[in-house]
Amino acid sequence: MSQKARIAQGGRIDRSRTIRFTFDGKRYEGHPGDTLASALLANGVHLVGRSFKYHRPRGFLSAGSEEPNGLVQLEMGGGRTDPNFKATQIELFDGLVAESQNRKGSLRYDRNAVNDRLAHFLPAGFYYKTFKWPAAFWTKVYEPRIRAAAGLGKAPTAPDPDRYLHRHVWTDVLVVGAGPAGLAAALAAARTGARVILCDEQPEVGGSLLSESGRGITVDEVAPDAWLERAKAELGQHPELTVLTRTTCFGYYDHNYLGLLEKVTDHLADPPPDLPRQRLWRVRAKQVVLATGAIERPLVFPDNDRPGIMLASAARTYLNRFGVLVGREVVVCTSDDSAYDAALDLQGAGAKVTVVDQRHTPIGERVVHAQTAGITILRGQGPVGSQGRFRVAQLHVQALDEAGRPIMGRVQALSCDAVLMCGGWNPTVHLFSQSRGKLRWDEGLAAFVPGEGMQEERSAGACRGSWTLAEALVEGLAAGTEAAVAAGFEAHPTPAPAVREPVLGPHQPVWLLEGDRAGQRAWVDFQNDVTAKDLKLANREGFRSIEHVKRYTTNGMATDQGKTSNVTGLAIVAENLSRPIPEIGTTTFRPPYTPTTFGAFAGPSRGDLFDPVRRTPMHGWAERQGAVFEDVGLWKRAWYFPKPGEDMHAAVERECRAVRNAVGMFDATTLGKIDIQGKDGAEFLNRIYTNAWSKLGIGKCRYGLMLREDGMVFDDGVTTRIGEQHFHMTTTTGGAAGVLAWLESWLQTEWPELQVYLTSVTEQWAVIALQGPKARDVLQAVLTRGDISKEALPHLSMTEAEVAGIPARIFRISFTGELGFEVNVPASYGEIVTDALHRAGQPFGITPYGTEAMHVLRAEKGYIIVGQETDGTVTPQDLGMDWAVSKQKDFLGKRSLSRPDMLSPDRKQLVGLLPVDPKLVPGEGAQIVESPKPKLPAKMIGHVTSSYHSASLGRSFALALLSGGRARHGQRLWVSHGDGTAEVEVTAPVFIDPEGARLHG
Amino acid sequence: MAERIAGTSHLDLKNRPSTRGAQLRMLERPFKAKVGLRGGEDVIRAVEPVLGFALPRRVGETGSGSGAHAFWIGPDDWIIVYEPGREAQIAQALREACRGLHHAVIDLSERMTTICLEGQPLRDVLAAGCPLDLHPRAFRPGMVLQSHLGKANVILHYVAGNADRPFVDLYTNRSFADYVWKYLENAAREFGYEIVA
């Protein structure tokens, strides 16, 4: 059998089925229920990675999500590749392909392993000290080399082919962690009828019980296993209890909002295509129970990082859950009773076990059991070194004094193939801390436990430092009940289960075991290669705040976020600085608890669903006319309508000529439209527009400018009086939502006395603009009711009529300078009316035109576009639009317009530019300068805002904002163009029909 | 010959793939009549006799009668929905009733479209993009919610049915129908859905 470390029976794996997988190109076998880590260990593979900086050989430290060493790249085919996966969390499936990371060459012969020899030159902070000079070397030499050498896995290069979904959910009680405490809490809460979610990162519920041999433990007279089965059976009986396995609660945010990541198909060889790969649960919980357990601490001693040296709890999990015996000759080093469970279980599975206990007089019941079982216990001794290149072969132990310092004297070498360490336990307080709860150092437990909470939560079991099973079950029951009651449910008292288990003796931490030789390195952060020496150096160099020490040494900054290194690191810093641990404090716990893929956060927001794509009702019609579209806000707008063989330039020229000489039609549906009703409508408009509205007659339209309080142009549009107390406002396409929110905020917060109701009607109407000398002829041809004659419907007026049998509001408005109508019909009829107008227009040469031609036509006439001629720093005076600003009444922004700077003659003012070369079209945004070859840095006196070729003028032209521009008409200036400049003549910003004869035709 | 264009016309729902007999059924009903009503207590008193039922006064509530539903949108804001074709008549009757009062009556039939959802998975499907509590204890028949689905504003009206077979009408502005429809399809894929067109 190739799985030489697999024991014959026991564990939660299915030995009847075999799974094949590949690691670093070599094929192995495992069983359903295995993780990649357990399967590799079953095959005797302990060397699984190289450390980040020194490229030291590394094996698994843990069996869970705290793993710092066993990171792999998962290759899933079809562009799927994921770096930095913890092999301890990957469920094995048939055909799994994994590669080790952070090596140059093979795991055994890593060429970067030379770094380990150079360790003296690579202490903490070497980066900041070494690469300072010469400065030019940074980009050319240092950074490229460091980048090549650094890094863990490879980022994928192809787009992520998987689907990710989100699910919002509300719950009365969220229980995080499905170990004994979490199970007890969830069941207690569910029994009250509350809505409960129980989540756990593991594929099955049970938590620590999944790794439990059950030696000497009963719960209500049965083995823990049997209790777990009972609890699982009850989970299924509560219809309002949702159990989410393979689901990590990664973030705890304000207002009891929590993020859960469910790995839906990651464990499947052949995932069903209709399922998302992962689902992000966005949970709003009335109450939260944290039952997140605890993470065992490694011991910090010289060369504690060799493959085969792991946490005692991990060895126990590999044995009891996965049926893998991690060594035949095992030394257990501990300062805590819990490791004796591992010693007893591994001895029971056939290993030769020696315990090295740092405590001089351990007294717990487990110690007695071990002694009875014939296990050698070396009391008052500790590890001070190890040997073994790719797997530990020897552990050096030495007697310790009462304070835990090695006593000079004989170093005993114990031969072994596995070392299990236990430096005590850290409650998993990450989520509690994320919820802004304050941590408290418990001297007796030698651990940080939850202190004062800030949100509706409570902790139960090991995550609050309650180590025993009895405490977990009692606290879980109480927490679940309390949470449900706090959420408004009624609980009936349930007795806590009766638990028999060995009595624990006290834990006595020894934070750092220093070796007998100078220069030895004892690892604190395994992933980032931070040693106790590095911490000492940082303290010696003056770093005292733990936040600074963390950043200088990178302790706790790896992808495991210091789950096994933070507390030992700060305890060592406390010793170095001779200060108590609580004074040092902890660094901040931040989400996510474990790495979470970007795809899960993006969820469905990609491709078609990245943003809504808004289409007008005439979109399909325009498509059939060959339109090319452009994005304007979320809208798709017809940009131009090329005929076969035409480029954009030719199409736009043709469209512009048609409007000036015959008639064009244009889809103006996207303009914002706001319905204004109420007796104070005119007064409201007076306040928000710069011009006066009181005297506007019914059926008349007026152009208006809106300013912000600072006097800068914010939006513009035409508003029409439909009735005495009824107005129809139009806004820019992009500004529609913002303008409505702006108006509502003034109405609701500043002017509640005004009787005005605002309603968005942008989407109620389809709008077809007919523009050109033949516009009236075309409209008349399909007009079924109403009068659109020059007399009945003069420029800037509106009539209710009927077009092609459809009721319509017809506005006489022009944004081209030509005779123009804007026909508004109920949106769904937009295509019908467009089609009718297009047919009727054929004899007149009607031409659909797009936004580009619209831009050219309005610029020829000097009409501004907010956001093109304006950028939030432009006033009406700057635009030469004083005619639209009332001198009599007050309006938003008025006071700002009389500030001294607003009146300065050198403000940038709107002008026209005619390039001396009539074929040259300056770039929009091009800077204006006063000489053809200005001395650098050139004095920039303005910039081009719009620039086109004009068919009507037979030449190029531009609009620009120019310092003191109105006084410069007739001047010759230069605009930046390509590598040089181009000469232009400054003119008034109107190029066509300045008298407006066409407009009123 | 050109036709009236609905929010999903370009998606050609008749020929879009879907699963016959799936638990979740979806269709678009674009042309229901929707009338916006704004006003205070005086307006409520004036229009209730015309409507024949009481206007809802609190968030989440609807009023219903003779084939019409009134949705609570805000303290002085309602949308009243009817079967297609009556919008002009309803709006006119409401305007008459409100004459002389501070009010707004406005036809929104064309602004919004309705996507009808039916079947047990619809809560989970909507929960893929809607942050409100859609659990049967919180979202019950006869209620209306204003929220969003992904990046689109939506109004959800629980028309009828029970927890196992709810009927929900989703209202959104017409140009967002494309996004909402595709969003629902994407979220419903794991459950299967039948398009009724």
PDB file of N, CA, C and O in Angstrom, chain A residues 247-275:
ATOM      1  N   THR A 247     -18.492  26.996   4.783  1.00  0.00           N
ATOM      2  CA  THR A 247     -18.852  28.411   4.766  1.00  0.00           C
ATOM      3  C   THR A 247     -18.107  29.137   5.881  1.00  0.00           C
ATOM      4  O   THR A 247     -18.320  28.867   7.056  1.00  0.00           O
ATOM      5  N   THR A 248     -17.241  30.048   5.466  1.00  0.00           N
ATOM      6  CA  THR A 248     -16.433  30.796   6.428  1.00  0.00           C
ATOM      7  C   THR A 248     -17.052  32.155   6.683  1.00  0.00           C
ATOM      8  O   THR A 248     -17.337  32.886   5.731  1.00  0.00           O
ATOM      9  N   CYS A 249     -17.266  32.483   7.936  1.00  0.00           N
ATOM     10  CA  CYS A 249     -17.650  33.846   8.269  1.00  0.00           C
ATOM     11  C   CYS A 249     -16.359  34.651   8.257  1.00  0.00           C
ATOM     12  O   CYS A 249     -15.524  34.506   9.138  1.00  0.00           O
ATOM     13  N   PHE A 250     -16.175  35.470   7.219  1.00  0.00           N
ATOM     14  CA  PHE A 250     -14.876  36.134   7.046  1.00  0.00           C
ATOM     15  C   PHE A 250     -14.867  37.555   7.572  1.00  0.00           C
ATOM     16  O   PHE A 250     -13.806  38.131   7.760  1.00  0.00           O
ATOM     17  N   GLY A 251     -16.064  38.135   7.786  1.00  0.00           N
ATOM     18  CA  GLY A 251     -16.072  39.540   8.198  1.00  0.00           C
ATOM     19  C   GLY A 251     -17.266  39.859   9.078  1.00  0.00           C
ATOM     20  O   GLY A 251     -18.366  39.376   8.839  1.00  0.00           O
ATOM     21  N   TYR A 252     -17.003  40.652  10.115  1.00  0.00           N
ATOM     22  CA  TYR A 252     -18.060  41.085  11.032  1.00  0.00           C
ATOM     23  C   TYR A 252     -18.051  42.595  10.997  1.00  0.00           C
ATOM     24  O   TYR A 252     -17.115  43.234  11.451  1.00  0.00           O
ATOM     25  N   TYR A 253     -19.112  43.190  10.423  1.00  0.00           N
ATOM     26  CA  TYR A 253     -19.144  44.628  10.192  1.00  0.00           C
ATOM     27  C   TYR A 253     -20.176  45.292  11.101  1.00  0.00           C
ATOM     28  O   TYR A 253     -20.795  44.629  11.933  1.00  0.00           O
ATOM     29  N   ASP A 254     -20.364  46.601  10.883  1.00  0.00           N
ATOM     30  CA  ASP A 254     -21.295  47.363  11.715  1.00  0.00           C
ATOM     31  C   ASP A 254     -22.721  46.839  11.617  1.00  0.00           C
ATOM     32  O   ASP A 254     -23.109  46.247  10.620  1.00  0.00           O
ATOM     33  N   HIS A 255     -23.506  47.109  12.625  1.00  0.00           N
ATOM     34  CA  HIS A 255     -24.929  46.791  12.645  1.00  0.00           C
ATOM     35  C   HIS A 255     -25.181  45.301  12.439  1.00  0.00           C
ATOM     36  O   HIS A 255     -26.117  44.908  11.748  1.00  0.00           O
ATOM     37  N   ASN A 256     -24.335  44.488  13.017  1.00  0.00           N
ATOM     38  CA  ASN A 256     -24.473  43.033  12.900  1.00  0.00           C
ATOM     39  C   ASN A 256     -24.648  42.574  11.455  1.00  0.00           C
ATOM     40  O   ASN A 256     -25.502  41.734  11.142  1.00  0.00           O
ATOM     41  N   TYR A 257     -23.869  43.171  10.598  1.00  0.00           N
ATOM     42  CA  TYR A 257     -23.818  42.761   9.190  1.00  0.00           C
ATOM     43  C   TYR A 257     -22.558  41.917   9.032  1.00  0.00           C
ATOM     44  O   TYR A 257     -21.464  42.372   9.386  1.00  0.00           O
ATOM     45  N   LEU A 258     -22.722  40.689   8.567  1.00  0.00           N
ATOM     46  CA  LEU A 258     -21.579  39.773   8.486  1.00  0.00           C
ATOM     47  C   LEU A 258     -21.476  39.176   7.081  1.00  0.00           C
ATOM     48  O   LEU A 258     -22.492  38.981   6.403  1.00  0.00           O
ATOM     49  N   GLY A 259     -20.258  38.885   6.682  1.00  0.00           N
ATOM     50  CA  GLY A 259     -20.021  38.276   5.377  1.00  0.00           C
ATOM     51  C   GLY A 259     -19.618  36.819   5.539  1.00  0.00           C
ATOM     52  O   GLY A 259     -18.748  36.493   6.353  1.00  0.00           O
ATOM     53  N   LEU A 260     -20.288  35.963   4.772  1.00  0.00           N
ATOM     54  CA  LEU A 260     -19.995  34.533   4.808  1.00  0.00           C
ATOM     55  C   LEU A 260     -19.621  34.099   3.394  1.00  0.00           C
ATOM     56  O   LEU A 260     -20.285  34.498   2.442  1.00  0.00           O
ATOM     57  N   LEU A 261     -18.589  33.299   3.279  1.00  0.00           N
ATOM     58  CA  LEU A 261     -18.240  32.769   1.963  1.00  0.00           C
ATOM     59  C   LEU A 261     -18.497  31.271   1.940  1.00  0.00           C
ATOM     60  O   LEU A 261     -17.871  30.520   2.687  1.00  0.00           O
ATOM     61  N   GLU A 262     -19.441  30.882   1.084  1.00  0.00           N
ATOM     62  CA  GLU A 262     -19.743  29.461   0.938  1.00  0.00           C
ATOM     63  C   GLU A 262     -19.029  28.927  -0.294  1.00  0.00           C
ATOM     64  O   GLU A 262     -19.196  29.460  -1.394  1.00  0.00           O
ATOM     65  N   LYS A 263     -18.216  27.880  -0.100  1.00  0.00           N
ATOM     66  CA  LYS A 263     -17.563  27.242  -1.244  1.00  0.00           C
ATOM     67  C   LYS A 263     -18.506  26.154  -1.746  1.00  0.00           C
ATOM     68  O   LYS A 263     -18.581  25.071  -1.175  1.00  0.00           O
ATOM     69  N   VAL A 264     -19.234  26.483  -2.795  1.00  0.00           N
ATOM     70  CA  VAL A 264     -20.332  25.617  -3.232  1.00  0.00           C
ATOM     71  C   VAL A 264     -19.810  24.405  -3.994  1.00  0.00           C
ATOM     72  O   VAL A 264     -20.258  23.276  -3.755  1.00  0.00           O
ATOM     73  N   THR A 265     -18.885  24.624  -4.913  1.00  0.00           N
ATOM     74  CA  THR A 265     -18.450  23.504  -5.769  1.00  0.00           C
ATOM     75  C   THR A 265     -16.945  23.248  -5.739  1.00  0.00           C
ATOM     76  O   THR A 265     -16.469  22.390  -6.476  1.00  0.00           O
ATOM     77  N   ASP A 266     -16.199  23.961  -4.900  1.00  0.00           N
ATOM     78  CA  ASP A 266     -14.741  23.806  -4.915  1.00  0.00           C
ATOM     79  C   ASP A 266     -14.300  22.367  -4.654  1.00  0.00           C
ATOM     80  O   ASP A 266     -13.212  21.963  -5.051  1.00  0.00           O
ATOM     81  N   HIS A 267     -15.130  21.603  -3.956  1.00  0.00           N
ATOM     82  CA  HIS A 267     -14.738  20.244  -3.555  1.00  0.00           C
ATOM     83  C   HIS A 267     -15.166  19.207  -4.587  1.00  0.00           C
ATOM     84  O   HIS A 267     -14.969  18.018  -4.360  1.00  0.00           O
ATOM     85  N   LEU A 268     -15.766  19.653  -5.691  1.00  0.00           N
ATOM     86  CA  LEU A 268     -16.280  18.695  -6.667  1.00  0.00           C
ATOM     87  C   LEU A 268     -15.347  18.602  -7.864  1.00  0.00           C
ATOM     88  O   LEU A 268     -14.865  19.609  -8.376  1.00  0.00           O
ATOM     89  N   ALA A 269     -15.108  17.344  -8.309  1.00  0.00           N
ATOM     90  CA  ALA A 269     -14.265  17.142  -9.486  1.00  0.00           C
ATOM     91  C   ALA A 269     -14.974  17.674 -10.721  1.00  0.00           C
ATOM     92  O   ALA A 269     -14.361  18.233 -11.620  1.00  0.00           O
ATOM     93  N   ASP A 270     -16.275  17.520 -10.758  1.00  0.00           N
ATOM     94  CA  ASP A 270     -17.062  17.848 -11.935  1.00  0.00           C
ATOM     95  C   ASP A 270     -18.281  18.663 -11.512  1.00  0.00           C
ATOM     96  O   ASP A 270     -19.381  18.136 -11.420  1.00  0.00           O
ATOM     97  N   PRO A 271     -18.095  19.950 -11.230  1.00  0.00           N
ATOM     98  CA  PRO A 271     -19.215  20.700 -10.654  1.00  0.00           C
ATOM     99  C   PRO A 271     -20.360  20.871 -11.642  1.00  0.00           C
ATOM    100  O   PRO A 271     -20.111  21.099 -12.835  1.00  0.00           O
ATOM    101  N   PRO A 272     -21.601  20.758 -11.188  1.00  0.00           N
ATOM    102  CA  PRO A 272     -22.738  21.010 -12.075  1.00  0.00           C
ATOM    103  C   PRO A 272     -22.674  22.443 -12.598  1.00  0.00           C
ATOM    104  O   PRO A 272     -22.422  23.362 -11.819  1.00  0.00           O
ATOM    105  N   PRO A 273     -22.862  22.651 -13.897  1.00  0.00           N
ATOM    106  CA  PRO A 273     -22.645  23.983 -14.476  1.00  0.00           C
ATOM    107  C   PRO A 273     -23.632  25.041 -13.982  1.00  0.00           C
ATOM    108  O   PRO A 273     -23.344  26.224 -14.077  1.00  0.00           O
ATOM    109  N   ASP A 274     -24.772  24.622 -13.459  1.00  0.00           N
ATOM    110  CA  ASP A 274     -25.750  25.620 -13.041  1.00  0.00           C
ATOM    111  C   ASP A 274     -25.499  26.162 -11.639  1.00  0.00           C
ATOM    112  O   ASP A 274     -26.144  27.112 -11.215  1.00  0.00           O
ATOM    113  N   LEU A 275     -24.561  25.530 -10.927  1.00  0.00           N
ATOM    114  CA  LEU A 275     -24.254  26.017  -9.580  1.00  0.00           C
ATOM    115  C   LEU A 275     -23.137  27.046  -9.646  1.00  0.00           C
ATOM    116  O   LEU A 275     -22.214  26.916 -10.442  1.00  0.00           O
TER     117      LEU A 275
END
